Amino acid sequence: MTLPYEEPLAVRQPGPRVVPEPPRRGEPGGEPCGICTGQASAAVWSDDLWSLHPPVGGSLPGAVWLASRDHVDSFRDLPDAAAKDFGSIIAAVERAIYTLGDVGRVHLYRWGDGGAHFHVWLLPRPLGMLEARNMMLPLWEDVLPSVPDEALRSAAEQVAAALGAERPPRPR
Ligand SMILES: [Zn+2]
């Protein structure tokens, strides 16, 4: 049992499909893009291709999200330079998260269902927290008590410092 819920759980049927889907943030007809309008949490590191941000209202210090500097939607839309750099920047952020210690694995998630500005999540699975392996970590992240946003930002700033030693921040 790895779910963060007590049994018995019941499988439920999905609701009717909603087609066309409602616009996401940053899409025509949707709410403004939070990243482009400065509504998202301020970056702790950035260069000409990427910006790195702490979460708000989360439960895992060391969690960060990485966004493209350009307002583009998905992998297929990234400029060539960003697409080619993606593996390199993710590896650098992963290394930076491990410097915090107490990290079992670093998970990388890309959903894109909320906003239409390219971003991915990197979540540290706490060392030894085996029930949070695989797809269970986001569920646990949701139900664990939130830690203060200042603590999330402080941990992200430590990640940014380690990242900056490898890839110095630079203005666009
Ligand atoms: Zn945007």
PDB file of N, CA and C and ligand atoms in Angstrom, residues 33 36 71 117, ligand 1:
ATOM      1  N   CYS A  33      -1.321  34.601 -18.546  1.00  0.00           N
ATOM      2  CA  CYS A  33      -0.225  33.723 -18.134  1.00  0.00           C
ATOM      3  C   CYS A  33       0.411  34.273 -16.859  1.00  0.00           C
ATOM      4  N   CYS A  36       4.279  35.128 -17.377  1.00  0.00           N
ATOM      5  CA  CYS A  36       4.569  36.333 -18.166  1.00  0.00           C
ATOM      6  C   CYS A  36       4.102  37.604 -17.464  1.00  0.00           C
ATOM      7  N   HIS A  71       7.274  32.429 -23.931  1.00  0.00           N
ATOM      8  CA  HIS A  71       5.938  31.888 -23.725  1.00  0.00           C
ATOM      9  C   HIS A  71       5.620  30.941 -24.878  1.00  0.00           C
ATOM     10  N   HIS A 117       2.304  27.926 -20.509  1.00  0.00           N
ATOM     11  CA  HIS A 117       3.699  28.394 -20.594  1.00  0.00           C
ATOM     12  C   HIS A 117       4.574  27.223 -20.145  1.00  0.00           C
TER      13      HIS A 117
HETATM   14 ZN    ZN B   1       3.764  32.971 -20.386  1.00  0.00          ZN
END
